[in-house]
Coordinates of C-alpha atoms in Angstrom, one line a residue:
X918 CA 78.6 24.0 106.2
X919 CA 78.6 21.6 109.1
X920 CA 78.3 22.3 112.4
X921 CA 82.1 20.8 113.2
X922 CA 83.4 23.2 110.5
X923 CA 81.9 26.1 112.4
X924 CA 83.4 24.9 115.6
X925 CA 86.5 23.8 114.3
X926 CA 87.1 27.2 112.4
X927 CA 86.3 29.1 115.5
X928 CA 89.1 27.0 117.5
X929 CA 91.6 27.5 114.8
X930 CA 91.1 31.5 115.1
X931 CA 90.7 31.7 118.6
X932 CA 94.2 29.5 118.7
X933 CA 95.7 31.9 116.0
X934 CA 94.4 35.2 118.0
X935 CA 95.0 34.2 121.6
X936 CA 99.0 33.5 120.0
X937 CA 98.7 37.1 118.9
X938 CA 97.4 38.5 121.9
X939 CA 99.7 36.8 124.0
X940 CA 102.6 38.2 122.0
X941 CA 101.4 42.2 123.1
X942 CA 101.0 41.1 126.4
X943 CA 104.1 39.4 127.4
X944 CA 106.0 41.9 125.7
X945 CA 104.1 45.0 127.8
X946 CA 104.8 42.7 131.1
X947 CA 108.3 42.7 130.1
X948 CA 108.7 46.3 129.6
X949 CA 106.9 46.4 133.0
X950 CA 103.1 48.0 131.8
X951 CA 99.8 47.5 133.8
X952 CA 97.9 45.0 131.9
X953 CA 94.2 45.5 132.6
X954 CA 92.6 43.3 130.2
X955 CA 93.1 40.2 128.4
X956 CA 90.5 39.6 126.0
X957 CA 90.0 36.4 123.8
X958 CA 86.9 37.6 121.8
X959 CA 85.5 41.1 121.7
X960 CA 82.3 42.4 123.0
X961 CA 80.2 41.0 126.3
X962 CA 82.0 39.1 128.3
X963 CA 81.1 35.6 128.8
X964 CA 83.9 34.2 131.6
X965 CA 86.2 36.5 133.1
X966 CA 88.6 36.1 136.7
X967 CA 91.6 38.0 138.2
X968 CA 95.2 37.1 138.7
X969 CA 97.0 39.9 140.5
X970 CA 96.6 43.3 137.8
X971 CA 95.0 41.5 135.0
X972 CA 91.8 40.5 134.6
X973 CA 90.9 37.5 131.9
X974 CA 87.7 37.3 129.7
X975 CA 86.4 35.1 127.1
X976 CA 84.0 37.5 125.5
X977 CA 81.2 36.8 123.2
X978 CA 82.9 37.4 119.7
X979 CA 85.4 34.9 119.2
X980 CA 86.8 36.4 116.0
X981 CA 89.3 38.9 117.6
X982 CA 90.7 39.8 121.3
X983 CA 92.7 43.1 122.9
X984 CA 95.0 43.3 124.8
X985 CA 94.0 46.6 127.2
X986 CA 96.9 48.4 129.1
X987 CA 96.6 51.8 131.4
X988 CA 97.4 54.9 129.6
X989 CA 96.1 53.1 126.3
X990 CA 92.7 54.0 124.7
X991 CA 91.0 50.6 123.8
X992 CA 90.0 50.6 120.3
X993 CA 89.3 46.5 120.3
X994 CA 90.1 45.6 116.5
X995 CA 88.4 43.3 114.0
X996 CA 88.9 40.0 113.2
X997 CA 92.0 39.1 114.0
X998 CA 91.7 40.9 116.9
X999 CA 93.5 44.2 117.9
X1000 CA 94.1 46.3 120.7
X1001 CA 95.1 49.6 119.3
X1002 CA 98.4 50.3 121.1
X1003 CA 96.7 54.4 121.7
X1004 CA 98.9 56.2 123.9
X1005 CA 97.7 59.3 126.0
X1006 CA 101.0 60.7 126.3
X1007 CA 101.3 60.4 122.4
X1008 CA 97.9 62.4 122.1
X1009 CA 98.8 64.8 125.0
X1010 CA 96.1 63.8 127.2
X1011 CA 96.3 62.7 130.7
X1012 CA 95.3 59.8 132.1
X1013 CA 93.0 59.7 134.9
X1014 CA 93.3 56.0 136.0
X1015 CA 94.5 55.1 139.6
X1016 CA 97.9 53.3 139.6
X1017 CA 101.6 54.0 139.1
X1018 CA 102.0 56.3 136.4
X1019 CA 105.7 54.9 134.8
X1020 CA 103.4 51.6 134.3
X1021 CA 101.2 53.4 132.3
X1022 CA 102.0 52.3 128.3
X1023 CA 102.1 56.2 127.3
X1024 CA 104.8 56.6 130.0
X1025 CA 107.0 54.0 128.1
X1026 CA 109.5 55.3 125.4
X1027 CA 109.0 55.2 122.0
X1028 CA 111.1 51.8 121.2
X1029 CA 108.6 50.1 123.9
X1030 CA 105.3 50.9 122.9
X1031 CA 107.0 50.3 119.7
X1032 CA 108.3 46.7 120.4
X1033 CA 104.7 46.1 122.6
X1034 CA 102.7 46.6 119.1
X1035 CA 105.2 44.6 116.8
X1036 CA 105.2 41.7 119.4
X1037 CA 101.9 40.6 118.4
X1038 CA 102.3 39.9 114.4
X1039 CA 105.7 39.1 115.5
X1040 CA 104.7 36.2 117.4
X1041 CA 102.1 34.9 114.8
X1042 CA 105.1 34.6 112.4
X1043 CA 107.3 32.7 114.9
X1044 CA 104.4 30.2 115.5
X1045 CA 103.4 30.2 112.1
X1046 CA 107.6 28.7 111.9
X1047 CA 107.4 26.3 114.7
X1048 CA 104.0 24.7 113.5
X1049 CA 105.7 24.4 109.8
X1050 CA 108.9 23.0 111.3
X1051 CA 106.6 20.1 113.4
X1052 CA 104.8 19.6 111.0
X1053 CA 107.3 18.7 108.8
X1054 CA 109.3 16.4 111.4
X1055 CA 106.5 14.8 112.6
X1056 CA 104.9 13.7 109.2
X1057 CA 107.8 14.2 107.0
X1058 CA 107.6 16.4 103.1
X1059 CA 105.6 15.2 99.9
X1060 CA 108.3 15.3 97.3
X1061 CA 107.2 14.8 93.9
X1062 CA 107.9 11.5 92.5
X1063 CA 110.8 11.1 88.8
X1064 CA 108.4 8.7 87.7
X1065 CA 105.1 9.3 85.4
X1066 CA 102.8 8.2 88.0
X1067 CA 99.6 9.9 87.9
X1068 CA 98.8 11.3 91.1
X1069 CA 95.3 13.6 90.8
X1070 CA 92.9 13.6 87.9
X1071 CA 90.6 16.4 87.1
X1072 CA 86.8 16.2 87.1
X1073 CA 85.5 16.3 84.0
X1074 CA 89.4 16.9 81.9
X1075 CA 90.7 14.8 79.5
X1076 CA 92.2 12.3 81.5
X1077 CA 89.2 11.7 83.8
X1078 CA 86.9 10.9 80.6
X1079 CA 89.6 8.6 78.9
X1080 CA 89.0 6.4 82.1
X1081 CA 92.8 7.4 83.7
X1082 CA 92.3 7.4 87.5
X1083 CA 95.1 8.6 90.2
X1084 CA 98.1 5.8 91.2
X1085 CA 98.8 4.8 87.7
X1086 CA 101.8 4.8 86.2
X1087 CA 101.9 5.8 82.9
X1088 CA 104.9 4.1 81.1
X1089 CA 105.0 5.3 77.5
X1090 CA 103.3 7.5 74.9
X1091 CA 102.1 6.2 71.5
X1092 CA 104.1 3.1 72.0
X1093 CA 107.0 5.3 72.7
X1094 CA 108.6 5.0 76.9
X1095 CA 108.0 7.7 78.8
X1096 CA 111.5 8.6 80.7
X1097 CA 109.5 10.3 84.0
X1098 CA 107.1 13.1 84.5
X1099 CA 108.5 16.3 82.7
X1100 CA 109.3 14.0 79.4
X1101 CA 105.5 13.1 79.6
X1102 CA 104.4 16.6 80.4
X1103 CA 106.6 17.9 77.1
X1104 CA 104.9 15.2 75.1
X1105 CA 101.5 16.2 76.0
X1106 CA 102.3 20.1 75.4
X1107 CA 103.7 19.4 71.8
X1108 CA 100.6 17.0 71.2
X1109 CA 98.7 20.3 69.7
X1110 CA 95.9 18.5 70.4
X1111 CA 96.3 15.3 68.4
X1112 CA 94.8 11.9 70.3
X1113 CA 97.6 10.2 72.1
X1114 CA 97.7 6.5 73.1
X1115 CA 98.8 6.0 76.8
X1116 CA 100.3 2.4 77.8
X1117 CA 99.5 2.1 81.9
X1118 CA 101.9 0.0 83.8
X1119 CA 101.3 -2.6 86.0
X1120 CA 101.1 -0.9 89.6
X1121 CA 98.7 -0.5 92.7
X1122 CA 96.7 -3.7 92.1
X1123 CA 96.0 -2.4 88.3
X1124 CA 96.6 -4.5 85.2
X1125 CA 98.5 -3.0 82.4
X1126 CA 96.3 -1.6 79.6
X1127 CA 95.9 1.3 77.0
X1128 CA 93.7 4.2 76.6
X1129 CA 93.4 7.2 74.2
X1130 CA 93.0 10.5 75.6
X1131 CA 92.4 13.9 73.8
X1132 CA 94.7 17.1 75.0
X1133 CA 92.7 20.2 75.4
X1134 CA 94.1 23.9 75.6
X1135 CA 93.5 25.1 78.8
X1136 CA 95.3 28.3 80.7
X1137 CA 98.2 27.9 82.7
X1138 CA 98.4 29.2 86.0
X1139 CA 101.4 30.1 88.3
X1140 CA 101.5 29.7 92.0
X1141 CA 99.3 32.6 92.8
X1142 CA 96.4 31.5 89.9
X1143 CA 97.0 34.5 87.2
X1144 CA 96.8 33.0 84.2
X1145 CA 100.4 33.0 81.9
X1146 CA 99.8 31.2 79.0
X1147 CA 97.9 28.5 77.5
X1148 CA 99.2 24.6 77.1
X1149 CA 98.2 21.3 76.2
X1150 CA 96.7 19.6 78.9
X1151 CA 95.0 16.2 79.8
X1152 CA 94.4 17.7 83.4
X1153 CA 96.6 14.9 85.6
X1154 CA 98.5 16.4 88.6
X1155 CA 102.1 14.4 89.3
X1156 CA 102.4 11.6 92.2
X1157 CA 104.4 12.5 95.5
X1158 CA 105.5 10.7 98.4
X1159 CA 106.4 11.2 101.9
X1160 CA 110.2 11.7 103.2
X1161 CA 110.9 12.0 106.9
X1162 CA 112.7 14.8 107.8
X1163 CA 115.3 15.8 111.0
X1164 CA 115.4 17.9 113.3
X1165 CA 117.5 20.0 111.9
X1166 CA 116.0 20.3 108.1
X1167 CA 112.4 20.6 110.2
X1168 CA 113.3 23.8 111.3
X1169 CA 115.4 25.2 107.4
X1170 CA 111.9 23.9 105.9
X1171 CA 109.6 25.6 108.7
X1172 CA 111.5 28.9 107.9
X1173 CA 111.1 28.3 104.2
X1174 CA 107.8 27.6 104.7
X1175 CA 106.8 30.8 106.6
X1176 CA 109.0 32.7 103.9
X1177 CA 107.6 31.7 100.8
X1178 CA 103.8 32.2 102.4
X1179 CA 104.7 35.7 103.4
X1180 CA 105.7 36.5 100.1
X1181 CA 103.4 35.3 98.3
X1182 CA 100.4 36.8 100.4
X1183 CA 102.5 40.5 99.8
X1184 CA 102.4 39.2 96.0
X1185 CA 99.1 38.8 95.9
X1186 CA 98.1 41.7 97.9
X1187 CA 100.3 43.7 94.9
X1188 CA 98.8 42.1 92.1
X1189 CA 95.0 42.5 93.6
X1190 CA 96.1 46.2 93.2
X1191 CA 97.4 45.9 89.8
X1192 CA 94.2 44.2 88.6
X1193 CA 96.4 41.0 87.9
X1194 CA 94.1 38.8 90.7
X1195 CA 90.4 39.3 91.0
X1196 CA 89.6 40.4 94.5
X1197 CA 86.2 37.8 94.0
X1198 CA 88.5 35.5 94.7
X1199 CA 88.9 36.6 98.4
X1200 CA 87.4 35.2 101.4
X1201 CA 86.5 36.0 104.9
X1202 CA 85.6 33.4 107.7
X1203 CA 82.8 31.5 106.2
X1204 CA 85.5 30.9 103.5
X1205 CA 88.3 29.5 106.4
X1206 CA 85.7 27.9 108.0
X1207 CA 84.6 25.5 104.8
X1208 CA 88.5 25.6 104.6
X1209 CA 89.3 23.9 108.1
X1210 CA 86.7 21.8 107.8
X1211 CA 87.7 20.2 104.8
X1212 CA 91.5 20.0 106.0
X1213 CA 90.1 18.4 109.3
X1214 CA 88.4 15.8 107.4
X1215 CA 91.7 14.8 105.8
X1216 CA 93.5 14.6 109.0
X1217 CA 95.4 16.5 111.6
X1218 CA 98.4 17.6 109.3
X1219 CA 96.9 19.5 106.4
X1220 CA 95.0 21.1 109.5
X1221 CA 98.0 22.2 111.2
X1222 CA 99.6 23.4 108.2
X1223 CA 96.8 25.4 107.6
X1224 CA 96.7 27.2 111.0
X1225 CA 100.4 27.7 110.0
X1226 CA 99.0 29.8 107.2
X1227 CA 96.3 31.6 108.8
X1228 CA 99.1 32.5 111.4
X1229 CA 100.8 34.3 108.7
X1230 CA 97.7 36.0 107.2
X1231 CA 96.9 37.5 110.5
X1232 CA 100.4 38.8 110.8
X1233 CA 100.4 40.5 107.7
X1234 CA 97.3 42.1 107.7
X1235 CA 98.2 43.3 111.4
X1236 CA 101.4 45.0 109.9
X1237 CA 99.4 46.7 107.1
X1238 CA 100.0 50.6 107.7
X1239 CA 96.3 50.9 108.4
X1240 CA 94.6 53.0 111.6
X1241 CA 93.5 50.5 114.2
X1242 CA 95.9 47.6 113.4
X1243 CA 99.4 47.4 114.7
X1244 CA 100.7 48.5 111.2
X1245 CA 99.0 51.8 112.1
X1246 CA 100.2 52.8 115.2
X1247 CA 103.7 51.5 114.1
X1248 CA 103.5 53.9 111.4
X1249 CA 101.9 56.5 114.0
X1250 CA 105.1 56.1 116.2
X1251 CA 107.4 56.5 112.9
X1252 CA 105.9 60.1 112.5
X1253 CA 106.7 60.8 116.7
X1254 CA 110.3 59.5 116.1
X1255 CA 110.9 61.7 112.7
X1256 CA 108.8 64.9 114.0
X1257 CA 110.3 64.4 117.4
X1258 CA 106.6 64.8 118.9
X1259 CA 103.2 62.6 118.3
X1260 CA 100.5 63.1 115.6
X1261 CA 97.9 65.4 116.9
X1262 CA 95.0 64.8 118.4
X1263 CA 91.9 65.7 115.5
X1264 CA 94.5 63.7 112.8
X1265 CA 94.9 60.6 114.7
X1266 CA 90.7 60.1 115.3
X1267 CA 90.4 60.9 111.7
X1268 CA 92.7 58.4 110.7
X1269 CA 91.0 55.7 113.1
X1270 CA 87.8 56.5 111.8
X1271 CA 88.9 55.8 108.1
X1272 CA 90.2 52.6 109.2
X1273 CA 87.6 51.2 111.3
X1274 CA 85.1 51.9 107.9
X1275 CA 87.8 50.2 105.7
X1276 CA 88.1 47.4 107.7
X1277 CA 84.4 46.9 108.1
X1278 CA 83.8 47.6 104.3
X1279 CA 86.6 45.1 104.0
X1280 CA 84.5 42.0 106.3
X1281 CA 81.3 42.8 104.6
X1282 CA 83.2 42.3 100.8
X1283 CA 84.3 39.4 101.9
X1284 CA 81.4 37.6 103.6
X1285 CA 79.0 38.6 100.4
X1286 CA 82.2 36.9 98.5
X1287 CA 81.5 34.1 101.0
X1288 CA 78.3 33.7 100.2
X1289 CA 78.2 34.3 96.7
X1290 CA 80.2 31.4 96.3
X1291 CA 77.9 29.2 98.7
X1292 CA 74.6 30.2 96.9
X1293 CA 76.3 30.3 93.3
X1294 CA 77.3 26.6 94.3

């Protein structure tokens, strides 16, 4: 892993987090707390300088941040960064810190330090939209083309060893025209395997010719990777092109965009638990920084569409009703609204204690996952 991977992977987090953090804090300026601290990074500091209240660090960590706040215990969270919205007044303690005491985030009601905790994976799904919807406006959508024009091939498939190679268009099928892409798809599943003759159209500075190429059964995957079924395949992908895109169809696609990521990350998180997905198969930052590295090779687009993404991860897993992240407290502040008084005291720690060893059982899965796919090639 290059050295510009490392860096650019640690600039697309710190972009990602300081979005994050900034949602907590504007939100606890609004509802008119003292903000003590704003962190990008966790542990010793590196820079920090005042501005009225608040002082501002970049700390040596740059794979979280915290947002601290008087009358808040500052539990600074993982990667992904987390400021554990902990309340004094919600743990009947009082605070001994200098300062007006209705700034303090325990003096706030419930809705607040509600709204102060949500702001954060709030925000990451608002700019996970935006960077979807200008993305889309400023380089347009890949639609996939009617056509049979080949647009990937495979290593090693089929296709690849018959010669086939990506831009071609493939214009009929044992001397018989193709009518576009699912008509050649169907002829390839019903092949059962037998030897088909391809006829290649002129097209892209390539001459017309004919190959034979061999299907092969291979699994079929749907859009989360669990296998459903085995086909015929010859392992091409299909062609797409770019269409620009308004304003106005910018914004409908960022929205679907964020959507149909959100779902499918709570899809897969469901399946992982069913034993559908193999949880090998996920990956901590060594993983997202091979990841952005690779996108930033192929240009700025596929690299802001991945921060998009990233964005969304990091709000999900922030809402996840575990101690220490803002799903946590959220549901801590569901249990004061319903008893009509906080969680004690012992139950709370307990419950931050489980999910500070979760969540570091969690990173250290993942990075061996990281590396087990590094050294296993």
């Amino acid at each position: 892993m290059s050295l510009e991977s490392i860096i650019g992977a640690i600039g697309l987090l710190a972009v990602v987090v300081l979005v994050h953090e900034l949602g907590h804090f504007l939100v606890a300026k609004r509802c008119g707390v003292d903000v003590q601290v704003f962190s990008l990074g966790f542990g010793p500091k590196l820079l920090a300088w005042r501005r009225a209240e608040t002082e501002y660090r970049i700390s040596a960590i740059p794979l979280g941040g915290y947002v601290r706040m008087a009358g808040q215990d500052d539990l600074s969270g993982p990667a992904g960064g987390e400021d554990a919205a902990e309340s004094d007044a919600a743990v009947g303690q009082d605070d001994p810190q200098e300062g007006d005491p209705t700034r303090r985030f325990s003096a706030k009601t419930l809705g607040q330090r509600a709204a102060i905790v949500a702001a954060g994976p709030g925000v990451n799904f608002i700019f996970a939209f935006l960077l979807f919807a200008a993305v889309a406006f400023a380089y347009g959508v890949h639609v996939p083309v009617e056509q049979a024009r080949v647009g990937g091939v495979a290593a090693g498939g089929p296709a690849a060893k018959a010669g086939l190679v990506g831009g071609e268009l493939i214009g009929a099928v044992d001397g018989e025209t193709v009518s576009g892409w699912e008509d050649l798809a169907a002829r390839v599943r019903a092949s059962e395997g037998k030897t088909l003759e391809l006829t290649l159209e002129a097209g892209d500075g390539l001459a017309r010719r004919r190959i034979e190429v061999s299907p092969e059964m291979r699994p079929q995957r749907d859009h989360l990777g669990e296998e459903i079924g085995k086909v015929w395949m010859i392992g091409i992908q299909r062609a797409t092109e770019k269409r620009p895109v308004g304003a106005f169809e910018s914004l409908a696609l960022g929205m679907r965009y964020t959507w149909f990521w959100t779902r499918t990350i709570f899809e897969t998180i469901g399946r992982l638990f069913q034993g559908r997905l193999s949880v090998a198969d996920l990956g901590g930052p060594i993983m997202i920084a091979q990841e952005a590295g690779r996108r930033a090779e192929t240009g700025l687009e596929p690299l802001l569409q991945f921060m998009a993404l990233i964005s969304v991860n990091l709000a999900i897993i922030n809402i996840l009703p575990i101690p220490v992240l803002d799903g946590g407290h959220l549901l801590f502040f569901l249990f004061e609204g319903l008893r009509g008084r906080p969680m004690s005291l012992r139950y709370r720690e307990l419950a931050q204690q489980f999910g500070l060893l979760l969540l570091a059982a969690l990173m250290v899965f993942v990075v061996f996952n990281d590396l087990s796919r590094i050294i296993g090639g």
